[in-house]
CSV table of C-alpha atoms and ligand atoms in Angstrom, one decimal:
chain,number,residue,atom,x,y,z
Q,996,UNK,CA,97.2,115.7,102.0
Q,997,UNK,CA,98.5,118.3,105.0
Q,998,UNK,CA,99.6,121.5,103.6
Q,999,UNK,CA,102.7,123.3,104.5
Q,1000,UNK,CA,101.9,125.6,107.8
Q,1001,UNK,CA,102.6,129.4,107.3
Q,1002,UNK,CA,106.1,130.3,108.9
Q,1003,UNK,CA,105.4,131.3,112.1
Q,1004,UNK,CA,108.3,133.2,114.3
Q,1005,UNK,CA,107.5,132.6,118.2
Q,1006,UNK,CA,110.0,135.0,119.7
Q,1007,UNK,CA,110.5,137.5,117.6
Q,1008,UNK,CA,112.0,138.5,113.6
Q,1009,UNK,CA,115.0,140.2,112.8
Q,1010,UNK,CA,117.2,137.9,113.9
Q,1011,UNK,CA,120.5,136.4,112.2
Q,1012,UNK,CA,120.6,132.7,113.1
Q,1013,UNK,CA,122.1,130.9,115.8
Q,1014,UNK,CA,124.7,128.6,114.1
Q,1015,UNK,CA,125.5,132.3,112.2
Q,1016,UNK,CA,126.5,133.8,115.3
Q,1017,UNK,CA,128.2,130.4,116.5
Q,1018,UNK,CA,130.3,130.8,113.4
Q,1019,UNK,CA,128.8,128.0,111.3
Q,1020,UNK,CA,127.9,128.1,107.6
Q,1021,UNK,CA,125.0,127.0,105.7
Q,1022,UNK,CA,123.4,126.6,101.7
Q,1023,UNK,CA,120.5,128.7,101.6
Q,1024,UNK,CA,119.4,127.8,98.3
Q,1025,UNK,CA,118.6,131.5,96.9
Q,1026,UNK,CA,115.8,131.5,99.8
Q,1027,UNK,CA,115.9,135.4,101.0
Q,1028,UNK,CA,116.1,134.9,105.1
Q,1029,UNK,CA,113.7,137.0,106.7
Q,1030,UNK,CA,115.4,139.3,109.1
Q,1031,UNK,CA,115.4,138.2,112.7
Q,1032,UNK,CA,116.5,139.5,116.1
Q,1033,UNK,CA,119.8,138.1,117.4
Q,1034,UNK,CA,119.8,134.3,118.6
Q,1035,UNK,CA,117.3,133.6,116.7
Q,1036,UNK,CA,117.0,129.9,116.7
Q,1037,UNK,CA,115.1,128.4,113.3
Q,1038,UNK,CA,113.8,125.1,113.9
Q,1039,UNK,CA,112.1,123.2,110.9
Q,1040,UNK,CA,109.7,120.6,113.3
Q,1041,UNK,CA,108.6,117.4,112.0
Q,1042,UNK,CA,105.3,116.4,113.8
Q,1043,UNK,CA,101.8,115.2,113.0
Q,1044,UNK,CA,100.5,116.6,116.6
Q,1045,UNK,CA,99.8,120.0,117.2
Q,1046,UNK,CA,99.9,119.8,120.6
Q,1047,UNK,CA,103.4,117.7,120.6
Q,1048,UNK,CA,104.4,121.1,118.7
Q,1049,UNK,CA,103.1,123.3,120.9
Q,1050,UNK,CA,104.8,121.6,123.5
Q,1051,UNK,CA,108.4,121.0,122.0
Q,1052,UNK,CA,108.4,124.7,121.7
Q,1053,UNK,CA,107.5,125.3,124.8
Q,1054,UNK,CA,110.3,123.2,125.9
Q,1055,UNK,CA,112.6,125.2,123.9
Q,1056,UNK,CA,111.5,128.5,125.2
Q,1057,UNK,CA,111.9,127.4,128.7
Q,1058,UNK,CA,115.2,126.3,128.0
Q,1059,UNK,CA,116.3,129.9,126.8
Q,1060,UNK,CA,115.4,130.1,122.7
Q,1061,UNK,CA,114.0,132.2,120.9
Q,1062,UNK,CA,112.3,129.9,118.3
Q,1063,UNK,CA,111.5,130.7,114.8
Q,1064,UNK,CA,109.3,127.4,113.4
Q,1065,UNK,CA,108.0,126.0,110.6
Q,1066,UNK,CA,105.8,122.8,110.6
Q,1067,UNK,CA,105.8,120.0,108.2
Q,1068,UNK,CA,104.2,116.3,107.7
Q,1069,UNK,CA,105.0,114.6,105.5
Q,1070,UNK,CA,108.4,113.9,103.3
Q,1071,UNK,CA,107.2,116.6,100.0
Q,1072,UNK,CA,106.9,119.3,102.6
Q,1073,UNK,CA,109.9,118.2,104.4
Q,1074,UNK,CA,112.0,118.2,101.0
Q,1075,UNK,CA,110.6,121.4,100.0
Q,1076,UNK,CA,110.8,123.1,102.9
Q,1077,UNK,CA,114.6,122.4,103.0
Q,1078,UNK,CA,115.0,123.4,99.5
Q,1079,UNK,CA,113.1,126.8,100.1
Q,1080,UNK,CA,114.7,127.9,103.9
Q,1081,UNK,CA,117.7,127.6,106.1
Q,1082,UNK,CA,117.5,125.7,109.8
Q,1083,UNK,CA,119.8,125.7,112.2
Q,1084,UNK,CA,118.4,122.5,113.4
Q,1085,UNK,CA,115.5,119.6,112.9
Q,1086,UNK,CA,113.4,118.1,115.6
Q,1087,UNK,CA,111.7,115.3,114.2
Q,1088,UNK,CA,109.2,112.8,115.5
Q,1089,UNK,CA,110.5,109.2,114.5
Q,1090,UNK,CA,107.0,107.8,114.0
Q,1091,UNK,CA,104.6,109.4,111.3
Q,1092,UNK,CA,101.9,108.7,109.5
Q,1093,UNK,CA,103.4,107.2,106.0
Q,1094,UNK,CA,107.0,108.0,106.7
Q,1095,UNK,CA,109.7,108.3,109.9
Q,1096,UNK,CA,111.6,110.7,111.2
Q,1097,UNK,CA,114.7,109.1,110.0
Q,1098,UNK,CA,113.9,110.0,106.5
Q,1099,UNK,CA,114.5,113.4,107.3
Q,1100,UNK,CA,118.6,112.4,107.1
Q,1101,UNK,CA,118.9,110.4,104.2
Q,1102,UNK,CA,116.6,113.4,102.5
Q,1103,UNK,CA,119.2,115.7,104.0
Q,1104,UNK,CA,121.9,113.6,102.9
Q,1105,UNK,CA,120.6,113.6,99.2
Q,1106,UNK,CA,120.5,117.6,99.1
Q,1107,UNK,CA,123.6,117.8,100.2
Q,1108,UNK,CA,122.6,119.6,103.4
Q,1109,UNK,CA,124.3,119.4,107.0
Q,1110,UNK,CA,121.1,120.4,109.5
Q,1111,UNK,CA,121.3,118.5,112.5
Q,1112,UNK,CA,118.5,116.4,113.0
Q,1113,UNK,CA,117.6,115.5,116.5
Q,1114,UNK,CA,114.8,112.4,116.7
Q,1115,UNK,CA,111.9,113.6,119.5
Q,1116,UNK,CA,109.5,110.8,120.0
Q,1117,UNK,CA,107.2,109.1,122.1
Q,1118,UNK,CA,108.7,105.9,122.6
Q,1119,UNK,CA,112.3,104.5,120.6
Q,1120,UNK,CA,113.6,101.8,122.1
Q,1121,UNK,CA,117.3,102.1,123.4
Q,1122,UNK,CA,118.3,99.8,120.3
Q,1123,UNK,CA,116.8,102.0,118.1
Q,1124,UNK,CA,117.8,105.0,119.1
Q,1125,UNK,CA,121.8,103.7,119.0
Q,1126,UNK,CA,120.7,102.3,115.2
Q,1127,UNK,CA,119.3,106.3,114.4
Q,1128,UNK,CA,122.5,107.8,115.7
Q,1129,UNK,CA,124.2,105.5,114.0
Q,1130,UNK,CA,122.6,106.5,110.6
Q,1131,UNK,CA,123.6,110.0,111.0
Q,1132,UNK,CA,120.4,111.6,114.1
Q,1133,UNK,CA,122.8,113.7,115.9
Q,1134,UNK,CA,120.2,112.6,119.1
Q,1135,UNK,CA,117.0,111.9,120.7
Q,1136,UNK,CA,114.7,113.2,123.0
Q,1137,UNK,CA,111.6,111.1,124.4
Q,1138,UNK,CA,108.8,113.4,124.8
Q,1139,UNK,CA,108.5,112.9,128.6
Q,1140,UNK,CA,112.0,113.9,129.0
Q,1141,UNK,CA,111.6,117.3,126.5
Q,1142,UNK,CA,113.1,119.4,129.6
Q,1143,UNK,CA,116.4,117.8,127.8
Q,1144,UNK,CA,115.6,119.1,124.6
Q,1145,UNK,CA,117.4,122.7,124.5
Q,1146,UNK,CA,120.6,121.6,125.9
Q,1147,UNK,CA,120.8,118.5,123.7
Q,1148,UNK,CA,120.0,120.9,120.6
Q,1149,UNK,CA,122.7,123.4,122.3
Q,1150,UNK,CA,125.3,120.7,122.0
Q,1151,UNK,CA,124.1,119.3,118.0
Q,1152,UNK,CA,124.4,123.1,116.9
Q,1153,UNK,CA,127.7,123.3,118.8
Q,1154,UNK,CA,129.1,119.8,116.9
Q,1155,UNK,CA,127.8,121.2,113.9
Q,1156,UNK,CA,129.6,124.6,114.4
Q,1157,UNK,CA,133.2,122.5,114.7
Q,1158,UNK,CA,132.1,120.5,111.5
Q,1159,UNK,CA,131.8,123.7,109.9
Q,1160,UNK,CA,135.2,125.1,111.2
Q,1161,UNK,CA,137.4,121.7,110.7
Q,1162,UNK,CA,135.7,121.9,107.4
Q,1163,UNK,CA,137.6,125.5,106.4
Q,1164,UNK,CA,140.3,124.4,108.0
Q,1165,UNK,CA,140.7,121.6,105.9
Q,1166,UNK,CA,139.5,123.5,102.9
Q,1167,UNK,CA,142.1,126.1,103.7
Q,1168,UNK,CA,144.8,123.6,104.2
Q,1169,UNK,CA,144.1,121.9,100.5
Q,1170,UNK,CA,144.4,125.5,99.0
Q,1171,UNK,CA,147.5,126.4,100.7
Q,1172,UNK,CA,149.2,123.2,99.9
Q,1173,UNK,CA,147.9,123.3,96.6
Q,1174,UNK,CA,149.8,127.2,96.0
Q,1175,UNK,CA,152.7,125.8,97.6
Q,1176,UNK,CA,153.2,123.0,95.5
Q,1177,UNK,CA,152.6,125.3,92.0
Q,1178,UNK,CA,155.0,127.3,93.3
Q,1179,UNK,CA,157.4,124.6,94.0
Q,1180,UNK,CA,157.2,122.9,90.8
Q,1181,UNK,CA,157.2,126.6,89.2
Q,1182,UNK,CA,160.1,127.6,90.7
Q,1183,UNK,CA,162.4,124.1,90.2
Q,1184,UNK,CA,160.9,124.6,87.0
Q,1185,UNK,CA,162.3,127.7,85.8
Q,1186,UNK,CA,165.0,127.5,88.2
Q,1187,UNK,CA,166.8,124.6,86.2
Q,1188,UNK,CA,167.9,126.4,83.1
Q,1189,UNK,CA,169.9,129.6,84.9
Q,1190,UNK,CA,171.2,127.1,87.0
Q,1191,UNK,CA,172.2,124.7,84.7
Q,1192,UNK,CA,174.0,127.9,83.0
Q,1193,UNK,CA,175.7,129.0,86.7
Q,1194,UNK,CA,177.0,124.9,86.8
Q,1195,UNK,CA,178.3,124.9,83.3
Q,1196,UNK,CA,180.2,127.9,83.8
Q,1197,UNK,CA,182.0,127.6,86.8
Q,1198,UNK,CA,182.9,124.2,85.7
Q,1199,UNK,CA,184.4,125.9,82.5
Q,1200,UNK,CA,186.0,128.5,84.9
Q,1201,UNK,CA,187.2,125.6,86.9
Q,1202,UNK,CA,189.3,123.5,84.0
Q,1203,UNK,CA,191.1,126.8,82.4
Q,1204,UNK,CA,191.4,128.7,85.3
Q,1205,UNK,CA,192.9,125.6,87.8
Q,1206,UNK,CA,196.5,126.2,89.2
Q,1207,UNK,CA,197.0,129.3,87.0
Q,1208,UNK,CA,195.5,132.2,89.5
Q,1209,UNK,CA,196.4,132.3,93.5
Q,1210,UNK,CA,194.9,129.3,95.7
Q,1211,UNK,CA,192.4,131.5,97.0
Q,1212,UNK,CA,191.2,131.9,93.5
Q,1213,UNK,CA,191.3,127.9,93.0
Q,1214,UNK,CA,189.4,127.5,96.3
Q,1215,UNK,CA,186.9,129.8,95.1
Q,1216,UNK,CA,186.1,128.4,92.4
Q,1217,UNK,CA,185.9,125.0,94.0
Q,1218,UNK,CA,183.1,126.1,96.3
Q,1219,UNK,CA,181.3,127.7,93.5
Q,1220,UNK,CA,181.2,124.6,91.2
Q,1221,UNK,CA,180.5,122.6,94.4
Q,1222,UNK,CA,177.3,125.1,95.8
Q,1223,UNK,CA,175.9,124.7,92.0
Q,1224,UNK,CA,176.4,121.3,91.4
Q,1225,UNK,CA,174.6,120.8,94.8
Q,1226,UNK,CA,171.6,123.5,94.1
Q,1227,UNK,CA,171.5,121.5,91.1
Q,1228,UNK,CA,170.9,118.3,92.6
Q,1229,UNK,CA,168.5,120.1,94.8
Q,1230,UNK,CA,166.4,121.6,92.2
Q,1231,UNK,CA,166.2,118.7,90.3
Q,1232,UNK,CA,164.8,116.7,93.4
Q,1233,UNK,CA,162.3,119.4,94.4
Q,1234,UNK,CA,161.1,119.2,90.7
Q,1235,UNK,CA,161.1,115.2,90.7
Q,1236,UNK,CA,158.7,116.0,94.3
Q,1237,UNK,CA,156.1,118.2,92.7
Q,1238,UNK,CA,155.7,116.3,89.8
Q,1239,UNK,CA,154.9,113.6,91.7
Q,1240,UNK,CA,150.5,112.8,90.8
Q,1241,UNK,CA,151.2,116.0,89.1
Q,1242,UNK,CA,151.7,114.1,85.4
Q,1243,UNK,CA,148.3,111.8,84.5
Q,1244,UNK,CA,149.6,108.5,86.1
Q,1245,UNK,CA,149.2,105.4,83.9
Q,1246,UNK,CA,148.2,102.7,87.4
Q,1247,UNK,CA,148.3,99.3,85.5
Q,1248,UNK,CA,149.2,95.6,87.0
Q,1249,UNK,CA,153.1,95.5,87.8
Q,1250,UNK,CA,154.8,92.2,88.4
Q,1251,UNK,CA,157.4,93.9,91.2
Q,1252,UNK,CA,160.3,91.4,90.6
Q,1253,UNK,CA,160.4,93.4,86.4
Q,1254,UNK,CA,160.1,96.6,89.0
Q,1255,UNK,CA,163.2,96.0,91.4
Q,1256,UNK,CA,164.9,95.0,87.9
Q,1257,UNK,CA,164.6,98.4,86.7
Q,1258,UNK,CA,165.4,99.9,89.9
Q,1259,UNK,CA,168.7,97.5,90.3
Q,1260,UNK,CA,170.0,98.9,86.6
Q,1261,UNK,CA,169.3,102.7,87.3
Q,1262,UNK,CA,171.0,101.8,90.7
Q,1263,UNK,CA,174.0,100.0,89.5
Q,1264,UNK,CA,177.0,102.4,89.5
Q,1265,UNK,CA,176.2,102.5,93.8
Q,1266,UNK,CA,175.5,99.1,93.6
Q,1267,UNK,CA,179.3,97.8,92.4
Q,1268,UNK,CA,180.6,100.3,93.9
Q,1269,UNK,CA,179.6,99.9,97.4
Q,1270,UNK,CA,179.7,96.1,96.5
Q,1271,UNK,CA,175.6,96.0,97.9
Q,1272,UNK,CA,173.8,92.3,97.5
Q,1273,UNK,CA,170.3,93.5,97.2
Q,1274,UNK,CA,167.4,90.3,97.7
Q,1275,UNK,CA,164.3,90.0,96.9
Q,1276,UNK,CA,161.8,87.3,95.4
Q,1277,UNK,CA,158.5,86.2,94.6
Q,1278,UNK,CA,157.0,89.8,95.3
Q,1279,UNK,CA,153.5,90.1,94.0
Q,1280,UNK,CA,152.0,92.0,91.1
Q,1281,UNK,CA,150.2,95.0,92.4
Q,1282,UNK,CA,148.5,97.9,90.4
Q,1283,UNK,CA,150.8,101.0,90.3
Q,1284,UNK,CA,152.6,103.3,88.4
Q,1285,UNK,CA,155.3,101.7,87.0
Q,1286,UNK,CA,157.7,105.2,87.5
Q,1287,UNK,CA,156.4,105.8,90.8
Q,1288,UNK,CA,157.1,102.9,92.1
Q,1289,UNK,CA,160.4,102.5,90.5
Q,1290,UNK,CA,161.2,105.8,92.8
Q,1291,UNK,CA,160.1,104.3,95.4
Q,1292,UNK,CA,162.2,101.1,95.6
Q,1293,UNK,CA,164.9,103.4,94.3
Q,1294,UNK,CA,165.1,105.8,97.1
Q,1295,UNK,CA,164.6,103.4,99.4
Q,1296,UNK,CA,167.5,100.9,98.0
Q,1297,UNK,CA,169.1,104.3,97.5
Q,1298,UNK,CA,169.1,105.3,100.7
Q,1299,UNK,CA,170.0,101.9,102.1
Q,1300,UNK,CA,173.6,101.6,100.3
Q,1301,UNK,CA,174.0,104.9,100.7
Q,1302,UNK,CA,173.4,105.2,104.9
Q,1303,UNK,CA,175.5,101.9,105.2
Q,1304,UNK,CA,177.5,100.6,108.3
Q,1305,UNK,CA,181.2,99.0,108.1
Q,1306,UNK,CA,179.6,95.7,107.3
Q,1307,UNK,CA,178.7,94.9,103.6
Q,1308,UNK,CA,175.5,96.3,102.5
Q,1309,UNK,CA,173.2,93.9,102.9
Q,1310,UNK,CA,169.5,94.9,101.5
Q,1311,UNK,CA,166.2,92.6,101.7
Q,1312,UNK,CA,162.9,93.1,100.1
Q,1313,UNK,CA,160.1,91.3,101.3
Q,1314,UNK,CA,156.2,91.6,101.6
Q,1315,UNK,CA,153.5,90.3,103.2
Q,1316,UNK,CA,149.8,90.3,103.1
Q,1317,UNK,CA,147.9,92.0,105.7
Q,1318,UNK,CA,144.0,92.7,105.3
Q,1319,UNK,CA,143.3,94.4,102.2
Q,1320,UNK,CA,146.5,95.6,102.0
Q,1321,UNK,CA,150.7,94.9,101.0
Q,1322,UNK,CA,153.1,95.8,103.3
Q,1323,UNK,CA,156.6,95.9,101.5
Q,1324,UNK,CA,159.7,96.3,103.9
Q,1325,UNK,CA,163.3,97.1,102.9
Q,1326,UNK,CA,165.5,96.2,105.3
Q,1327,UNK,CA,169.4,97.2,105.7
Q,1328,UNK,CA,172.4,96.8,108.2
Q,1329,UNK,CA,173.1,100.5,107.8
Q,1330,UNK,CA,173.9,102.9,110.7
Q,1331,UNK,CA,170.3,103.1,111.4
Q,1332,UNK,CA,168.3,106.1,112.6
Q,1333,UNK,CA,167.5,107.0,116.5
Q,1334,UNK,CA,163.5,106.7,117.5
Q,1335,UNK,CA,162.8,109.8,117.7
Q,1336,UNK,CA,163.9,110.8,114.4
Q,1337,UNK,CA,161.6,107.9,113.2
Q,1338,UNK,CA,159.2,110.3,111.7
Q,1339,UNK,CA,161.0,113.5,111.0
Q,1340,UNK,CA,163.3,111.7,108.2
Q,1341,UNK,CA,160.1,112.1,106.0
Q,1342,UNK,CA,159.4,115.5,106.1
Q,1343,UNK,CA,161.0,117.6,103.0
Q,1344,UNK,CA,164.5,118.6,103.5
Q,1345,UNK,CA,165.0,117.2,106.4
Q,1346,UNK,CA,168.2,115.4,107.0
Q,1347,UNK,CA,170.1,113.7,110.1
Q,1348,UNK,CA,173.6,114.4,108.6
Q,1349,UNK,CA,175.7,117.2,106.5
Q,1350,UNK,CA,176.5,117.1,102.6
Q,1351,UNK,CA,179.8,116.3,103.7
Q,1352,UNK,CA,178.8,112.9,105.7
Q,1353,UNK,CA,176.4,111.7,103.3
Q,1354,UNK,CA,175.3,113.6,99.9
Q,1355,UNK,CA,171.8,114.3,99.3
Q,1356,UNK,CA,168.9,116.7,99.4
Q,1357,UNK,CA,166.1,115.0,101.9
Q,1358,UNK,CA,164.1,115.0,99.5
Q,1359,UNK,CA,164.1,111.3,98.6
Q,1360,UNK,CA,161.6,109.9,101.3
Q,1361,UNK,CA,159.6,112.7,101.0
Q,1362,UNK,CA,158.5,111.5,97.9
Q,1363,UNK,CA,158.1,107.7,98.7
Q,1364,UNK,CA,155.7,109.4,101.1
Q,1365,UNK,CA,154.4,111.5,98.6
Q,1366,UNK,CA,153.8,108.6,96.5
Q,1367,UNK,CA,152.4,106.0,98.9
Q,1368,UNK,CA,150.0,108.4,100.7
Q,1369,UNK,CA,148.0,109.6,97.3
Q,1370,UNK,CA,147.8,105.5,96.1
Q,1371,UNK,CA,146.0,104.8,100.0
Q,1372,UNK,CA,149.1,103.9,101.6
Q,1373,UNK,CA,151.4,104.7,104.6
Q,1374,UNK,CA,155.5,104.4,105.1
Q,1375,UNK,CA,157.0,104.5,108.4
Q,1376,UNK,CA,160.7,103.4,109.0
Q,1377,UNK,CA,161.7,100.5,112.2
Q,1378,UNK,CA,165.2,101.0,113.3
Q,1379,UNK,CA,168.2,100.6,116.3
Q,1380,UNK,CA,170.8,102.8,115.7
Q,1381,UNK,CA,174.0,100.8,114.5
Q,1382,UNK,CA,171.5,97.9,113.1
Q,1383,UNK,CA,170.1,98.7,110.6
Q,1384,UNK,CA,166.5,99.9,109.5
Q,1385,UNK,CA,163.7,98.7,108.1
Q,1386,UNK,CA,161.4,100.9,105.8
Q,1387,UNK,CA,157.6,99.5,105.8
Q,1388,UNK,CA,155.2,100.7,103.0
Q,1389,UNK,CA,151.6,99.3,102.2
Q,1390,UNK,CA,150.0,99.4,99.2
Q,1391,UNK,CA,146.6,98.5,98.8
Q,1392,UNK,CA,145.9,95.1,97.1
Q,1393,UNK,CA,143.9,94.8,93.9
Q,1394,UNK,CA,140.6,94.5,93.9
Q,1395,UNK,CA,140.9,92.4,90.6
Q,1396,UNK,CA,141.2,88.9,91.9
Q,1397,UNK,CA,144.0,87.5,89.8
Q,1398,UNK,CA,146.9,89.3,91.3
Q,1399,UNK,CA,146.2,88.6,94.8
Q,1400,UNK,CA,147.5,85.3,94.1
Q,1401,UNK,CA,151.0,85.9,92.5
Q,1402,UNK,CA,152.7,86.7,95.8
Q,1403,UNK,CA,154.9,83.3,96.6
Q,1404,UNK,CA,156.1,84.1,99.8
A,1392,LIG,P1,168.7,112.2,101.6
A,1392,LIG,O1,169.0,110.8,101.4
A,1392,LIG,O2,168.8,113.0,100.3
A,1392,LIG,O3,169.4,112.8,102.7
A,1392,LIG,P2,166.0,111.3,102.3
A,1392,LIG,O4,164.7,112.1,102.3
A,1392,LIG,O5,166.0,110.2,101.3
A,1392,LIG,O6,167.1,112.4,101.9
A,1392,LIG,O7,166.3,110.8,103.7
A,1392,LIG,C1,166.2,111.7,104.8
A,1392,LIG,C2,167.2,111.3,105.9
A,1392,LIG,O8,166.7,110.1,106.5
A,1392,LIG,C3,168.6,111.0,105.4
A,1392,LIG,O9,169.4,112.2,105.3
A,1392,LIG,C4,169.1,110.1,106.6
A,1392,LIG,O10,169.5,110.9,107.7
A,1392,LIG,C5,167.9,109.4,106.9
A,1392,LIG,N1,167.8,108.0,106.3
A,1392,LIG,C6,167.1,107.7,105.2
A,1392,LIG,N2,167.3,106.4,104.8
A,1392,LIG,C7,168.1,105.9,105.8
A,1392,LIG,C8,168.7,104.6,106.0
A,1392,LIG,N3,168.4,103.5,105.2
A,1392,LIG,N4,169.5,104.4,107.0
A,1392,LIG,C9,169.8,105.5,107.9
A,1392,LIG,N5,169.3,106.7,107.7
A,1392,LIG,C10,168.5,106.9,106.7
């Protein structure tokens, strides 16, 4: 059995590494890096040949690294090495005595590493070279062409380097969304009660007090009970929005015709009143939680009586399979919104008209969006001004069989 080669720096020590100085991160597994001169470049070769070695890292040199090596064989030294250093990159013959070069990714894979691997062998077919980048080589050099190698491992450490960044950015993103959504629910939270006193209050100040100061005092008063009643609704909304996956969801098999029931009865003062005909039927069972979808549907319906045209509402619910997936579509012959509004209306707060046009907080498809999104879905709204719109939603379908078959449209 080989044995693991002594490290053996080319160039020079004392260096930090490459994808360091490009930015990018790396596990080092408690190794202690030796120190290294800048641009460094440490390169964990896999290859049987000493003389393939030598000449990969001649190739490198010539093409402007400074190359700090280590040699392994087989896939024991390969895993160990890994586990023991830090490599900016791999080169790694495909064809080896016991094992191949491909190996070296699904070993990286399995310790959780990102190293770049790039494939440098004597002959791989153009097939399989497509089926190695394909499983994750981030490329191949023949070894009649190494005079590509350094700029092909220039570009892999580069990719890697904007892995790394998206990565943080991503990471960053989570944790910023996450604070803003603590403080959110924090905030609506412990906002409720001094507002709820505020509301009370005025309203109080409102029945004694009416017609017995000056009408300045009586308008007053009127815009106070109005702003709380309104900051109210506001709060309450924002709350409803960062509770949302917040509270352990309960996703069980839903017959939707027993959900657009509930909906219609929570909805039913708007509904008379606005003298709506919602209809809907034979929609499927789908897995969900039953409150989450019931806010769907009921700021969707909501949102359809309340945006609607001279006409008599007029509100549709259908669905449709497509692939794997639901898509549900409630359709009205509201006022409609204008294209290029199409995907604004989504984002939190953001509304087309005043409080005095059309109540509300713009808060309602926020949370459908919410909703959908974090159950694998998307929502998007289909619309001409003056003719209505349609609001499209998929939901994924189950994987259990039996409720695939309950849709009877
Ligand atoms: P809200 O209804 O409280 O204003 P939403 O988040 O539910 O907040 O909706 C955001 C905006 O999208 C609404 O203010 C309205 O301008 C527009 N909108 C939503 N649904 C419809 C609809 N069915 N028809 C026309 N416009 C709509």
């Amino acid at each position: 059995m080989p044995t693991i080669e002594p490290r053996k720096p080319i160039e020079a020590n004392n260096a930090t590494s490459l994808s360091e100085e490009m930015g990018g991160s790396r596990r080092t597994h408690g190794f202690q890096k030796a120190e290294r001169k800048p641009s460094t470049l440490r390169v964990l070769l896999v290859e049987d040949d000493p003389s393939d070695s030598e000449l990969i890292l001649h190739a490198m040199r010539n093409g402007g690294f400074a190359v700090d090596h280590d040699v392994v064989q087989t896939a024991e030294e390969f895993t160990a090495r890994i586990r023991k250093n830090s490599y900016d990159t791999i080169l790694a013959d495909y064809r080896l005595p016991g094992w191949n070069g491909m190996e070296t990714v699904e070993i990286l894979r399995h310790e959780g590493l990102d190293i770049p691997v790039v494939l440098v062998s004597g002959t791989l077919g153009e097939q399989k070279a497509v089926e190695c980048i394909k499983q994750g080589a981030a490329d191949y050099v023949l070894k009649d062409h190494l005079t590509r190698l350094p700029a092909s491992v220039r570009r892999v450490i580069e990719e890697k380097r904007l892995r790394d960044e998206n990565q943080r950015t991503q990471e960053e993103l989570a944790r910023s969304n996450c604070d803003l959504e603590q403080f959110a629910y924090v905030a609506s939270h412990d906002l409720q009660e001094p507002l709820r006193m505020i509301a009370t209050y005025t309203q109080l100040l409102a029945e004694k007090y009416q017609g017995k100061l000056d009408e300045n005092a009586d308008k007053y008063i009127h815009y106070a009970v109005d702003g709380a009643l309104r900051l109210q609704i506001l709060i309450r909304d924002l709350l409803a929005f960062s509770r949302v996956g917040r509270q352990g969801r309960n996703p069980q098999p839903n017959d939707c015709d027993t959900i657009l029931r509930i909906t219609m009865a929570n909805l039913q003062a708007r509904i008379c009143e606005s003298g709506a005909r919602v209809m809907y039927e034979g929609l499927p069972t789908i897995v969900a939680d039953s409150s989450e979808l019931v806010q769907v549907f009921q700021n969707l319906i909501g949102n359809a009586v309340k945006f609607r045209g001279p006409a008599q509402p007029m509100i549709r619910i259908t669905v449709k399979k497509s692939g794997k997936e639901w898509v549900f579509s409630v359709q009205d012959n509201g006022i409609g919104i204008a294209p290029e509004h199409a995907g604004t209306i989504f984002v939190i707060f953001k509304r087309l008209h005043t409080c005095a046009e059309y109540p509300g907080s713009g808060i309602g498809l926020s949370i459908c969006k919410k909703i959908v999104e974090q159950n694998g879905g998307r929502i998007w709204v289909e619309s001409t001004p003056g003719h209505g719109s349609t609001f499209r939603f998929t939901w994924p379908r189950s994987t259990r069989g039996a409720y695939d078959h309950s849709a009877k449209n």
